[in-house]
């Protein structure tokens, strides 16, 4: 009976190892935890109602520490941190803007502390963009 128990234990162990390799061959199990603090966004600003318009501006933004190609990375990270990395929640107090229709479309794509960010919004003009989002889309 002792030999049978060893054989069964060995079979269970081999099955467990085989199942692990079948599910994630070569995958690092700690990778999700390491990415949980990652903040990486690609931001764009384009004139018009399309985010792919010619003359579109683009910048990368990383936070903790602030960096990337964004001109005002520290301010942008600080403003996004106040809204949990959700650009749709930005509502900065700003000055008055005209009602002139001169659309500007912005996007933010990437990750904020393990959560996917996919944001697109068209503002009526550059003034309303700036008074709403501050430094975030000041590329």
Tab-separated table of N, CA, C and O in Angstrom:
chain	number	residue	atom	x	y	z
A	1	UNK	N	0.814	-1.178	0.000
A	1	UNK	CA	0.000	0.000	0.000
A	1	UNK	C	0.866	1.253	0.000
A	1	UNK	O	0.495	2.255	-0.578
A	2	UNK	N	2.048	1.224	0.589
A	2	UNK	CA	2.951	2.357	0.603
A	2	UNK	C	3.444	2.707	-0.781
A	2	UNK	O	3.577	3.868	-1.138
A	3	UNK	N	3.740	1.683	-1.615
A	3	UNK	CA	4.211	1.908	-2.975
A	3	UNK	C	3.108	2.540	-3.809
A	3	UNK	O	3.345	3.449	-4.602
A	4	UNK	N	1.881	2.099	-3.622
A	4	UNK	CA	0.751	2.642	-4.373
A	4	UNK	C	0.572	4.121	-4.058
A	4	UNK	O	0.297	4.937	-4.943
A	5	UNK	N	0.735	4.484	-2.789
A	5	UNK	CA	0.587	5.884	-2.389
A	5	UNK	C	1.666	6.747	-3.043
A	5	UNK	O	1.406	7.856	-3.502
A	6	UNK	N	2.896	6.256	-3.133
A	6	UNK	CA	3.993	6.979	-3.781
A	6	UNK	C	3.709	7.138	-5.269
A	6	UNK	O	3.917	8.204	-5.840
A	7	UNK	N	3.225	6.086	-5.910
A	7	UNK	CA	2.929	6.140	-7.347
A	7	UNK	C	1.818	7.145	-7.615
A	7	UNK	O	1.899	7.951	-8.537
A	8	UNK	N	0.766	7.149	-6.788
A	8	UNK	CA	-0.341	8.095	-6.958
A	8	UNK	C	0.162	9.517	-6.735
A	8	UNK	O	-0.161	10.431	-7.498
A	9	UNK	N	0.973	9.724	-5.698
A	9	UNK	CA	1.515	11.058	-5.422
A	9	UNK	C	2.368	11.551	-6.584
A	9	UNK	O	2.288	12.716	-6.985
A	10	UNK	N	3.180	10.701	-7.151
A	10	UNK	CA	4.019	11.070	-8.290
A	10	UNK	C	3.159	11.410	-9.496
A	10	UNK	O	3.431	12.376	-10.224
A	11	UNK	N	2.095	10.643	-9.717
A	11	UNK	CA	1.205	10.897	-10.856
A	11	UNK	C	0.504	12.241	-10.703
A	11	UNK	O	0.374	13.010	-11.659
A	12	UNK	N	0.054	12.546	-9.487
A	12	UNK	CA	-0.612	13.830	-9.224
A	12	UNK	C	0.364	14.975	-9.440
A	12	UNK	O	0.036	15.991	-10.044
A	13	UNK	N	1.588	14.824	-8.972
A	13	UNK	CA	2.609	15.856	-9.136
A	13	UNK	C	2.908	16.100	-10.613
A	13	UNK	O	2.971	17.238	-11.067
A	14	UNK	N	3.078	15.044	-11.371
A	14	UNK	CA	3.342	15.183	-12.811
A	14	UNK	C	2.168	15.828	-13.526
A	14	UNK	O	2.351	16.664	-14.416
A	15	UNK	N	0.960	15.478	-13.151
A	15	UNK	CA	-0.221	16.084	-13.773
A	15	UNK	C	-0.281	17.582	-13.472
A	15	UNK	O	-0.593	18.393	-14.341
A	16	UNK	N	0.044	17.957	-12.240
A	16	UNK	CA	0.028	19.366	-11.867
A	16	UNK	C	1.079	20.155	-12.628
A	16	UNK	O	0.829	21.250	-13.117
A	17	UNK	N	2.266	19.601	-12.769
A	17	UNK	CA	3.332	20.269	-13.527
A	17	UNK	C	2.933	20.399	-14.985
A	17	UNK	O	3.089	21.449	-15.606
A	18	UNK	N	2.372	19.342	-15.551
A	18	UNK	CA	1.934	19.390	-16.951
A	18	UNK	C	0.836	20.399	-17.164
A	18	UNK	O	0.824	21.137	-18.146
A	19	UNK	N	-0.108	20.521	-16.232
A	19	UNK	CA	-1.203	21.483	-16.353
A	19	UNK	C	-0.675	22.907	-16.273
A	19	UNK	O	-1.108	23.783	-17.002
A	20	UNK	N	0.291	23.147	-15.403
A	20	UNK	CA	0.870	24.475	-15.277
A	20	UNK	C	1.563	24.880	-16.565
A	20	UNK	O	1.417	25.996	-17.040
A	21	UNK	N	2.309	23.989	-17.165
A	21	UNK	CA	3.011	24.313	-18.398
A	21	UNK	C	2.041	24.480	-19.549
A	21	UNK	O	2.261	25.285	-20.427
A	22	UNK	N	0.927	23.744	-19.552
A	22	UNK	CA	-0.042	23.863	-20.637
A	22	UNK	C	-0.758	25.200	-20.576
A	22	UNK	O	-1.077	25.791	-21.593
A	23	UNK	N	-1.002	25.697	-19.382
A	23	UNK	CA	-1.722	26.952	-19.230
A	23	UNK	C	-0.831	28.144	-19.532
A	23	UNK	O	-1.224	29.070	-20.217
A	24	UNK	N	0.383	28.132	-19.033
A	24	UNK	CA	1.238	29.303	-19.169
A	24	UNK	C	2.679	28.894	-19.423
A	24	UNK	O	3.514	28.999	-18.536
A	25	UNK	N	3.000	28.437	-20.621
A	25	UNK	CA	4.382	28.038	-20.872
A	25	UNK	C	5.315	29.242	-20.832
A	25	UNK	O	5.164	30.166	-21.609
A	26	UNK	N	6.215	29.219	-19.888
A	26	UNK	CA	7.226	30.280	-19.809
A	26	UNK	C	6.711	31.612	-19.302
A	26	UNK	O	7.426	32.589	-19.322
A	27	UNK	N	5.452	31.699	-18.859
A	27	UNK	CA	4.908	32.976	-18.397
A	27	UNK	C	5.363	33.248	-16.976
A	27	UNK	O	5.419	32.351	-16.154
A	28	UNK	N	5.672	34.489	-16.702
A	28	UNK	CA	6.065	34.873	-15.347
A	28	UNK	C	4.806	35.128	-14.537
A	28	UNK	O	3.983	35.949	-14.901
A	29	UNK	N	4.660	34.421	-13.439
A	29	UNK	CA	3.461	34.562	-12.636
A	29	UNK	C	3.417	35.886	-11.899
A	29	UNK	O	2.367	36.376	-11.564
A	30	UNK	N	4.534	36.523	-11.660
A	30	UNK	CA	4.565	37.779	-10.926
A	30	UNK	C	4.312	38.991	-11.820
A	30	UNK	O	4.204	40.093	-11.332
A	31	UNK	N	4.187	38.823	-13.121
A	31	UNK	CA	4.034	39.946	-14.036
A	31	UNK	C	2.825	40.823	-13.739
A	31	UNK	O	2.955	42.034	-13.721
A	32	UNK	N	1.618	40.292	-13.461
A	32	UNK	CA	0.495	41.174	-13.182
A	32	UNK	C	0.731	42.067	-11.969
A	32	UNK	O	0.381	43.219	-11.977
A	33	UNK	N	1.349	41.550	-10.920
A	33	UNK	CA	1.608	42.365	-9.737
A	33	UNK	C	2.579	43.495	-10.067
A	33	UNK	O	2.434	44.602	-9.581
A	34	UNK	N	3.571	43.225	-10.903
A	34	UNK	CA	4.534	44.259	-11.272
A	34	UNK	C	3.867	45.350	-12.104
A	34	UNK	O	4.228	46.508	-12.013
A	35	UNK	N	2.885	44.990	-12.933
A	35	UNK	CA	2.206	45.962	-13.788
A	35	UNK	C	1.124	46.737	-13.063
A	35	UNK	O	0.598	47.691	-13.600
A	36	UNK	N	0.755	46.329	-11.854
A	36	UNK	CA	-0.328	46.974	-11.128
A	36	UNK	C	-0.021	48.439	-10.814
A	36	UNK	O	-0.923	49.217	-10.622
A	37	UNK	N	1.241	48.821	-10.776
A	37	UNK	CA	1.596	50.204	-10.472
A	37	UNK	C	2.015	50.985	-11.717
A	37	UNK	O	2.322	52.157	-11.633
A	38	UNK	N	2.009	50.347	-12.858
A	38	UNK	CA	2.465	50.991	-14.082
A	38	UNK	C	1.477	52.049	-14.548
A	38	UNK	O	0.275	51.813	-14.561
A	39	UNK	N	2.009	53.197	-14.927
A	39	UNK	CA	1.199	54.271	-15.493
A	39	UNK	C	1.878	54.692	-16.785
A	39	UNK	O	2.940	55.313	-16.768
A	40	UNK	N	1.270	54.303	-17.893
A	40	UNK	CA	1.788	54.648	-19.215
A	40	UNK	C	0.626	55.008	-20.115
A	40	UNK	O	-0.265	54.199	-20.338
A	41	UNK	N	0.655	56.224	-20.640
A	41	UNK	CA	-0.405	56.673	-21.535
A	41	UNK	C	0.194	57.281	-22.786
A	41	UNK	O	1.266	57.890	-22.745
A	42	UNK	N	-0.510	57.117	-23.890
A	42	UNK	CA	-0.194	57.821	-25.120
A	42	UNK	C	-1.345	58.786	-25.337
A	42	UNK	O	-2.513	58.379	-25.405
A	43	UNK	N	-1.018	60.063	-25.412
A	43	UNK	CA	-2.018	61.121	-25.553
A	43	UNK	C	-1.912	61.742	-26.935
A	43	UNK	O	-0.799	61.941	-27.438
A	44	UNK	N	-3.057	62.044	-27.532
A	44	UNK	CA	-3.059	62.730	-28.824
A	44	UNK	C	-4.024	63.901	-28.788
A	44	UNK	O	-5.008	63.882	-28.051
A	45	UNK	N	-3.731	64.901	-29.598
A	45	UNK	CA	-4.605	66.054	-29.795
A	45	UNK	C	-4.642	66.300	-31.296
A	45	UNK	O	-3.593	66.424	-31.935
A	46	UNK	N	-5.848	66.355	-31.876
A	46	UNK	CA	-5.993	66.579	-33.315
A	46	UNK	C	-7.060	67.635	-33.562
A	46	UNK	O	-8.096	67.662	-32.899
A	47	UNK	N	-6.783	68.510	-34.502
A	47	UNK	CA	-7.747	69.532	-34.888
A	47	UNK	C	-8.872	68.845	-35.656
A	47	UNK	O	-8.625	68.008	-36.508
A	48	UNK	N	-10.101	69.156	-35.335
A	48	UNK	CA	-11.240	68.570	-36.017
A	48	UNK	C	-11.928	67.513	-35.180
A	48	UNK	O	-11.636	67.330	-34.002
A	49	UNK	N	-12.849	66.818	-35.821
A	49	UNK	CA	-13.657	65.823	-35.111
A	49	UNK	C	-13.112	64.408	-35.249
A	49	UNK	O	-13.772	63.446	-34.887
A	50	UNK	N	-11.908	64.263	-35.769
A	50	UNK	CA	-11.290	62.953	-35.924
A	50	UNK	C	-9.969	62.922	-35.167
A	50	UNK	O	-9.189	63.875	-35.226
A	51	UNK	N	-9.728	61.824	-34.467
A	51	UNK	CA	-8.476	61.714	-33.709
A	51	UNK	C	-7.297	61.349	-34.605
A	51	UNK	O	-6.169	61.282	-34.153
A	52	UNK	N	-7.552	61.130	-35.901
A	52	UNK	CA	-6.470	60.787	-36.835
A	52	UNK	C	-6.232	61.895	-37.854
A	52	UNK	O	-5.622	61.666	-38.886
A	53	UNK	N	-6.714	63.096	-37.567
A	53	UNK	CA	-6.556	64.214	-38.500
A	53	UNK	C	-5.087	64.536	-38.729
A	53	UNK	O	-4.263	64.350	-37.837
A	54	UNK	N	-4.757	65.033	-39.925
A	54	UNK	CA	-3.376	65.455	-40.183
A	54	UNK	C	-2.970	66.555	-39.198
A	54	UNK	O	-3.794	67.341	-38.769
A	55	UNK	N	-1.706	66.603	-38.851
A	55	UNK	CA	-1.222	67.611	-37.912
A	55	UNK	C	-1.479	67.231	-36.463
A	55	UNK	O	-1.324	68.045	-35.572
A	56	UNK	N	-1.847	66.015	-36.241
A	56	UNK	CA	-2.135	65.528	-34.887
A	56	UNK	C	-0.866	65.569	-34.043
A	56	UNK	O	0.210	65.235	-34.502
A	57	UNK	N	-0.998	65.981	-32.791
A	57	UNK	CA	0.116	65.974	-31.844
A	57	UNK	C	0.017	64.702	-31.003
A	57	UNK	O	-1.085	64.239	-30.708
A	58	UNK	N	1.166	64.200	-30.606
A	58	UNK	CA	1.199	62.948	-29.837
A	58	UNK	C	2.310	63.037	-28.793
A	58	UNK	O	3.386	63.572	-29.065
A	59	UNK	N	2.051	62.495	-27.606
A	59	UNK	CA	3.065	62.465	-26.545
A	59	UNK	C	2.831	61.242	-25.666
A	59	UNK	O	1.705	60.777	-25.506
A	60	UNK	N	3.915	60.753	-25.100
A	60	UNK	CA	3.810	59.660	-24.127
A	60	UNK	C	3.904	60.274	-22.742
A	60	UNK	O	4.573	61.281	-22.531
A	61	UNK	N	3.195	59.647	-21.807
A	61	UNK	CA	3.206	60.120	-20.430
A	61	UNK	C	3.374	58.926	-19.506
A	61	UNK	O	2.637	57.953	-19.608
A	62	UNK	N	4.370	58.996	-18.655
A	62	UNK	CA	4.537	58.002	-17.598
A	62	UNK	C	4.492	58.760	-16.280
A	62	UNK	O	4.886	59.920	-16.199
A	63	UNK	N	3.991	58.091	-15.256
A	63	UNK	CA	3.917	58.710	-13.937
A	63	UNK	C	4.535	57.758	-12.917
A	63	UNK	O	4.574	56.547	-13.145
A	64	UNK	N	4.977	58.321	-11.827
A	64	UNK	CA	5.630	57.576	-10.736
A	64	UNK	C	6.913	56.915	-11.178
A	64	UNK	O	6.987	55.685	-11.164
A	65	UNK	N	7.899	57.647	-11.620
A	65	UNK	CA	8.034	59.096	-11.686
A	65	UNK	C	7.477	59.648	-13.000
A	65	UNK	O	7.347	58.937	-13.982
A	66	UNK	N	7.193	60.938	-12.973
A	66	UNK	CA	6.654	61.621	-14.156
A	66	UNK	C	7.709	61.671	-15.246
A	66	UNK	O	8.879	61.943	-14.980
A	67	UNK	N	7.292	61.391	-16.470
A	67	UNK	CA	8.230	61.412	-17.582
A	67	UNK	C	7.540	61.176	-18.905
A	67	UNK	O	6.348	61.399	-19.047
A	68	UNK	N	8.305	60.729	-19.859
A	68	UNK	CA	7.803	60.549	-21.221
A	68	UNK	C	8.131	61.767	-22.052
A	68	UNK	O	8.962	62.597	-21.674
A	69	UNK	N	7.453	61.912	-23.184
A	69	UNK	CA	7.698	63.051	-24.071
A	69	UNK	C	6.734	64.206	-23.807
A	69	UNK	O	6.793	65.218	-24.491
A	70	UNK	N	5.862	64.069	-22.843
A	70	UNK	CA	4.891	65.113	-22.491
A	70	UNK	C	5.635	66.325	-21.942
A	70	UNK	O	6.504	66.190	-21.077
A	71	UNK	N	5.297	67.527	-22.420
A	71	UNK	CA	5.980	68.758	-22.012
A	71	UNK	C	5.742	69.126	-20.550
A	71	UNK	O	6.586	69.757	-19.922
A	72	UNK	N	4.584	68.753	-20.027
A	72	UNK	CA	4.222	69.103	-18.649
A	72	UNK	C	3.861	67.836	-17.866
A	72	UNK	O	2.805	67.736	-17.253
A	73	UNK	N	4.750	66.871	-17.902
A	73	UNK	CA	4.469	65.551	-17.329
A	73	UNK	C	4.079	65.613	-15.856
A	73	UNK	O	3.116	64.966	-15.440
A	74	UNK	N	4.787	66.384	-15.050
A	74	UNK	CA	4.466	66.450	-13.610
A	74	UNK	C	3.053	66.960	-13.376
A	74	UNK	O	2.293	66.392	-12.592
A	75	UNK	N	2.708	68.051	-14.019
A	75	UNK	CA	1.365	68.628	-13.846
A	75	UNK	C	0.291	67.674	-14.351
A	75	UNK	O	-0.738	67.491	-13.711
A	76	UNK	N	0.544	67.060	-15.506
A	76	UNK	CA	-0.427	66.123	-16.077
A	76	UNK	C	-0.633	64.933	-15.153
A	76	UNK	O	-1.770	64.518	-14.896
A	77	UNK	N	0.443	64.374	-14.616
A	77	UNK	CA	0.335	63.240	-13.693
A	77	UNK	C	-0.429	63.637	-12.434
A	77	UNK	O	-1.272	62.883	-11.940
A	78	UNK	N	-0.139	64.812	-11.914
A	78	UNK	CA	-0.800	65.291	-10.708
A	78	UNK	C	-2.305	65.449	-10.939
A	78	UNK	O	-3.119	65.023	-10.107
A	79	UNK	N	-2.675	66.041	-12.072
A	79	UNK	CA	-4.093	66.237	-12.371
A	79	UNK	C	-4.804	64.909	-12.594
A	79	UNK	O	-5.924	64.708	-12.117
A	80	UNK	N	-4.153	63.986	-13.280
A	80	UNK	CA	-4.765	62.676	-13.500
A	80	UNK	C	-4.862	61.877	-12.201
A	80	UNK	O	-5.837	61.145	-11.993
A	81	UNK	N	-3.888	62.010	-11.328
A	81	UNK	CA	-3.918	61.292	-10.050
A	81	UNK	C	-5.133	61.708	-9.218
A	81	UNK	O	-5.737	60.882	-8.535
A	82	UNK	N	-5.516	62.967	-9.302
A	82	UNK	CA	-6.665	63.472	-8.538
A	82	UNK	C	-7.984	62.845	-8.984
A	82	UNK	O	-8.952	62.840	-8.231
A	83	UNK	N	-8.029	62.323	-10.218
A	83	UNK	CA	-9.259	61.702	-10.732
A	83	UNK	C	-9.063	60.209	-10.983
A	83	UNK	O	-9.784	59.600	-11.770
A	84	UNK	N	-8.061	59.633	-10.339
A	84	UNK	CA	-7.826	58.194	-10.457
A	84	UNK	C	-7.424	57.746	-11.845
A	84	UNK	O	-7.707	56.613	-12.235
A	85	UNK	N	-6.788	58.637	-12.612
A	85	UNK	CA	-6.337	58.283	-13.951
A	85	UNK	C	-7.452	58.234	-14.983
A	85	UNK	O	-7.298	57.647	-16.051
A	86	UNK	N	-8.577	58.857	-14.688
A	86	UNK	CA	-9.739	58.842	-15.589
A	86	UNK	C	-9.914	60.217	-16.242
A	86	UNK	O	-10.497	61.128	-15.634
A	87	UNK	N	-9.441	60.368	-17.491
A	87	UNK	CA	-9.535	61.667	-18.165
A	87	UNK	C	-10.972	62.186	-18.271
A	87	UNK	O	-11.193	63.390	-18.270
A	88	UNK	N	-11.952	61.292	-18.334
A	88	UNK	CA	-13.348	61.725	-18.446
A	88	UNK	C	-13.847	62.418	-17.177
A	88	UNK	O	-14.878	63.089	-17.207
A	89	UNK	N	-13.111	62.318	-16.082
A	89	UNK	CA	-13.513	62.962	-14.831
A	89	UNK	C	-12.806	64.291	-14.591
A	89	UNK	O	-13.031	64.933	-13.567
A	90	UNK	N	-11.945	64.701	-15.509
A	90	UNK	CA	-11.263	65.986	-15.367
A	90	UNK	C	-12.279	67.116	-15.513
A	90	UNK	O	-13.013	67.177	-16.493
A	91	UNK	N	-12.336	67.987	-14.554
A	91	UNK	CA	-13.218	69.159	-14.595
A	91	UNK	C	-12.516	70.297	-13.868
A	91	UNK	O	-12.882	70.647	-12.760
A	92	UNK	N	-11.488	70.828	-14.466
A	92	UNK	CA	-10.720	71.885	-13.818
A	92	UNK	C	-11.470	73.200	-13.912
A	92	UNK	O	-12.162	73.463	-14.891
A	93	UNK	N	-11.334	74.011	-12.897
A	93	UNK	CA	-11.943	75.340	-12.931
A	93	UNK	C	-11.138	76.198	-13.881
A	93	UNK	O	-9.922	76.267	-13.791
A	94	UNK	N	-11.795	76.798	-14.803
A	94	UNK	CA	-11.076	77.607	-15.780
A	94	UNK	C	-11.839	78.864	-16.130
A	94	UNK	O	-12.913	79.127	-15.592
A	95	UNK	N	-11.271	79.603	-17.055
A	95	UNK	CA	-11.890	80.832	-17.503
A	95	UNK	C	-13.021	80.565	-18.480
A	95	UNK	O	-13.325	79.430	-18.830
A	96	UNK	N	-13.634	81.630	-18.901
A	96	UNK	CA	-14.741	81.547	-19.855
A	96	UNK	C	-14.196	81.377	-21.274
A	96	UNK	O	-13.158	81.920	-21.625
A	97	UNK	N	-14.893	80.588	-22.066
A	97	UNK	CA	-14.510	80.367	-23.457
A	97	UNK	C	-15.641	80.831	-24.373
A	97	UNK	O	-16.810	80.821	-23.974
A	98	UNK	N	-15.289	81.188	-25.582
A	98	UNK	CA	-16.307	81.553	-26.563
A	98	UNK	C	-17.035	80.290	-27.011
A	98	UNK	O	-16.568	79.175	-26.796
A	99	UNK	N	-18.143	80.461	-27.648
A	99	UNK	CA	-18.924	79.334	-28.145
A	99	UNK	C	-18.541	78.974	-29.583
A	99	UNK	O	-19.237	78.224	-30.247
A	100	UNK	N	-17.433	79.493	-30.065
A	100	UNK	CA	-16.974	79.222	-31.427
A	100	UNK	C	-16.750	77.721	-31.609
A	100	UNK	O	-16.117	77.067	-30.792
A	101	UNK	N	-17.278	77.170	-32.710
A	101	UNK	CA	-17.100	75.752	-33.014
A	101	UNK	C	-15.838	75.591	-33.841
A	101	UNK	O	-15.786	75.956	-35.015
A	102	UNK	N	-14.803	75.093	-33.214
A	102	UNK	CA	-13.518	74.813	-33.846
A	102	UNK	C	-12.989	73.551	-33.159
A	102	UNK	O	-12.084	73.611	-32.328
A	103	UNK	N	-13.601	72.394	-33.470
A	103	UNK	CA	-13.389	71.179	-32.686
A	103	UNK	C	-11.940	70.697	-32.585
A	103	UNK	O	-11.146	70.854	-33.504
A	104	UNK	N	-11.665	70.105	-31.430
A	104	UNK	CA	-10.383	69.489	-31.128
A	104	UNK	C	-10.703	68.124	-30.509
A	104	UNK	O	-11.491	68.049	-29.566
A	105	UNK	N	-10.091	67.071	-31.052
A	105	UNK	CA	-10.343	65.718	-30.551
A	105	UNK	C	-9.099	65.192	-29.862
A	105	UNK	O	-7.998	65.286	-30.404
A	106	UNK	N	-9.295	64.644	-28.672
A	106	UNK	CA	-8.188	64.107	-27.885
A	106	UNK	C	-8.416	62.626	-27.608
A	106	UNK	O	-9.550	62.152	-27.571
A	107	UNK	N	-7.299	61.911	-27.423
A	107	UNK	CA	-7.370	60.511	-27.008
A	107	UNK	C	-6.326	60.269	-25.922
A	107	UNK	O	-5.299	60.952	-25.870
A	108	UNK	N	-6.612	59.297	-25.083
A	108	UNK	CA	-5.663	58.814	-24.073
A	108	UNK	C	-5.808	57.302	-24.049
A	108	UNK	O	-6.904	56.788	-23.814
A	109	UNK	N	-4.725	56.599	-24.350
A	109	UNK	CA	-4.747	55.140	-24.374
A	109	UNK	C	-3.540	54.601	-23.630
A	109	UNK	O	-2.444	55.142	-23.739
A	110	UNK	N	-3.753	53.528	-22.893
A	110	UNK	CA	-2.656	52.907	-22.151
A	110	UNK	C	-3.155	52.257	-20.886
A	110	UNK	O	-4.247	51.674	-20.868
A	111	UNK	N	-2.371	52.395	-19.807
A	111	UNK	CA	-2.767	51.782	-18.541
A	111	UNK	C	-2.484	52.720	-17.381
A	111	UNK	O	-1.519	53.487	-17.394
A	112	UNK	N	-3.350	52.640	-16.384
A	112	UNK	CA	-3.208	53.411	-15.158
A	112	UNK	C	-3.332	52.438	-13.996
A	112	UNK	O	-4.419	51.961	-13.687
A	113	UNK	N	-2.211	52.094	-13.383
A	113	UNK	CA	-2.163	51.186	-12.229
A	113	UNK	C	-2.930	49.892	-12.480
A	113	UNK	O	-3.760	49.471	-11.682
A	114	UNK	N	-2.652	49.282	-13.621
A	114	UNK	CA	-3.252	47.996	-13.938
A	114	UNK	C	-4.612	48.064	-14.608
A	114	UNK	O	-5.175	47.048	-14.991
A	115	UNK	N	-5.196	49.248	-14.763
A	115	UNK	CA	-6.495	49.416	-15.410
A	115	UNK	C	-6.296	50.007	-16.800
A	115	UNK	O	-5.543	50.954	-16.979
A	116	UNK	N	-6.966	49.436	-17.760
A	116	UNK	CA	-6.859	49.913	-19.140
A	116	UNK	C	-7.536	51.275	-19.271
A	116	UNK	O	-8.619	51.502	-18.729
A	117	UNK	N	-6.885	52.179	-19.994
A	117	UNK	CA	-7.445	53.499	-20.270
A	117	UNK	C	-7.642	53.610	-21.776
A	117	UNK	O	-6.707	53.388	-22.551
A	118	UNK	N	-8.858	53.920	-22.189
A	118	UNK	CA	-9.184	54.149	-23.602
A	118	UNK	C	-10.195	55.298	-23.636
A	118	UNK	O	-11.392	55.099	-23.406
A	119	UNK	N	-9.696	56.506	-23.861
A	119	UNK	CA	-10.521	57.710	-23.791
A	119	UNK	C	-10.441	58.462	-25.111
A	119	UNK	O	-9.378	58.589	-25.704
A	120	UNK	N	-11.581	58.971	-25.566
A	120	UNK	CA	-11.655	59.810	-26.768
A	120	UNK	C	-12.757	60.815	-26.542
A	120	UNK	O	-13.853	60.463	-26.107
A	121	UNK	N	-12.458	62.098	-26.813
A	121	UNK	CA	-13.470	63.130	-26.632
A	121	UNK	C	-13.195	64.286	-27.590
A	121	UNK	O	-12.041	64.637	-27.835
A	122	UNK	N	-14.259	64.864	-28.114
A	122	UNK	CA	-14.141	66.042	-28.972
A	122	UNK	C	-14.657	67.244	-28.196
A	122	UNK	O	-15.798	67.243	-27.710
A	123	UNK	N	-13.801	68.243	-28.058
A	123	UNK	CA	-14.157	69.497	-27.397
A	123	UNK	C	-14.526	70.524	-28.459
A	123	UNK	O	-14.022	70.471	-29.585
A	124	UNK	N	-15.367	71.471	-28.107
A	124	UNK	CA	-15.831	72.484	-29.055
A	124	UNK	C	-14.730	73.371	-29.596
A	124	UNK	O	-14.786	73.823	-30.741
A	125	UNK	N	-13.709	73.613	-28.785
A	125	UNK	CA	-12.571	74.420	-29.227
A	125	UNK	C	-11.407	74.203	-28.263
A	125	UNK	O	-11.557	73.559	-27.223
A	126	UNK	N	-10.262	74.748	-28.608
A	126	UNK	CA	-9.048	74.551	-27.799
A	126	UNK	C	-9.191	75.163	-26.414
A	126	UNK	O	-8.657	74.626	-25.438
A	127	UNK	N	-9.928	76.248	-26.289
A	127	UNK	CA	-10.123	76.883	-24.991
A	127	UNK	C	-10.884	75.944	-24.052
A	127	UNK	O	-10.484	75.752	-22.906
A	128	UNK	N	-11.960	75.342	-24.526
A	128	UNK	CA	-12.721	74.440	-23.655
A	128	UNK	C	-11.905	73.192	-23.306
A	128	UNK	O	-12.028	72.652	-22.212
A	129	UNK	N	-11.043	72.764	-24.219
A	129	UNK	CA	-10.136	71.649	-23.918
A	129	UNK	C	-9.221	72.016	-22.757
A	129	UNK	O	-9.095	71.287	-21.782
A	130	UNK	N	-8.590	73.173	-22.842
A	130	UNK	CA	-7.627	73.599	-21.822
A	130	UNK	C	-8.298	73.861	-20.480
A	130	UNK	O	-7.766	73.450	-19.440
A	131	UNK	N	-9.467	74.517	-20.481
A	131	UNK	CA	-10.118	74.818	-19.206
A	131	UNK	C	-10.663	73.553	-18.546
A	131	UNK	O	-10.849	73.533	-17.326
A	132	UNK	N	-10.906	72.510	-19.316
A	132	UNK	CA	-11.416	71.257	-18.740
A	132	UNK	C	-10.299	70.329	-18.319
A	132	UNK	O	-10.357	69.708	-17.253
A	133	UNK	N	-9.263	70.191	-19.129
A	133	UNK	CA	-8.231	69.173	-18.887
A	133	UNK	C	-6.894	69.717	-18.415
A	133	UNK	O	-5.994	68.935	-18.114
A	134	UNK	N	-6.734	71.028	-18.374
A	134	UNK	CA	-5.489	71.625	-17.887
A	134	UNK	C	-4.269	71.163	-18.659
A	134	UNK	O	-4.244	71.187	-19.883
A	135	UNK	N	-3.278	70.678	-17.939
A	135	UNK	CA	-1.997	70.283	-18.555
A	135	UNK	C	-2.032	68.918	-19.216
A	135	UNK	O	-1.149	68.585	-19.982
A	136	UNK	N	-3.062	68.120	-18.953
A	136	UNK	CA	-3.082	66.745	-19.434
A	136	UNK	C	-2.910	66.663	-20.957
A	136	UNK	O	-2.112	65.879	-21.467
A	137	UNK	N	-3.627	67.480	-21.704
A	137	UNK	CA	-3.513	67.439	-23.164
A	137	UNK	C	-2.765	68.643	-23.734
A	137	UNK	O	-2.888	68.982	-24.893
A	138	UNK	N	-1.947	69.269	-22.907
A	138	UNK	CA	-1.066	70.362	-23.369
A	138	UNK	C	0.221	69.718	-23.874
A	138	UNK	O	1.218	69.639	-23.172
A	139	UNK	N	0.164	69.237	-25.080
A	139	UNK	CA	1.283	68.485	-25.638
A	139	UNK	C	2.250	69.408	-26.340
A	139	UNK	O	3.305	69.090	-26.712
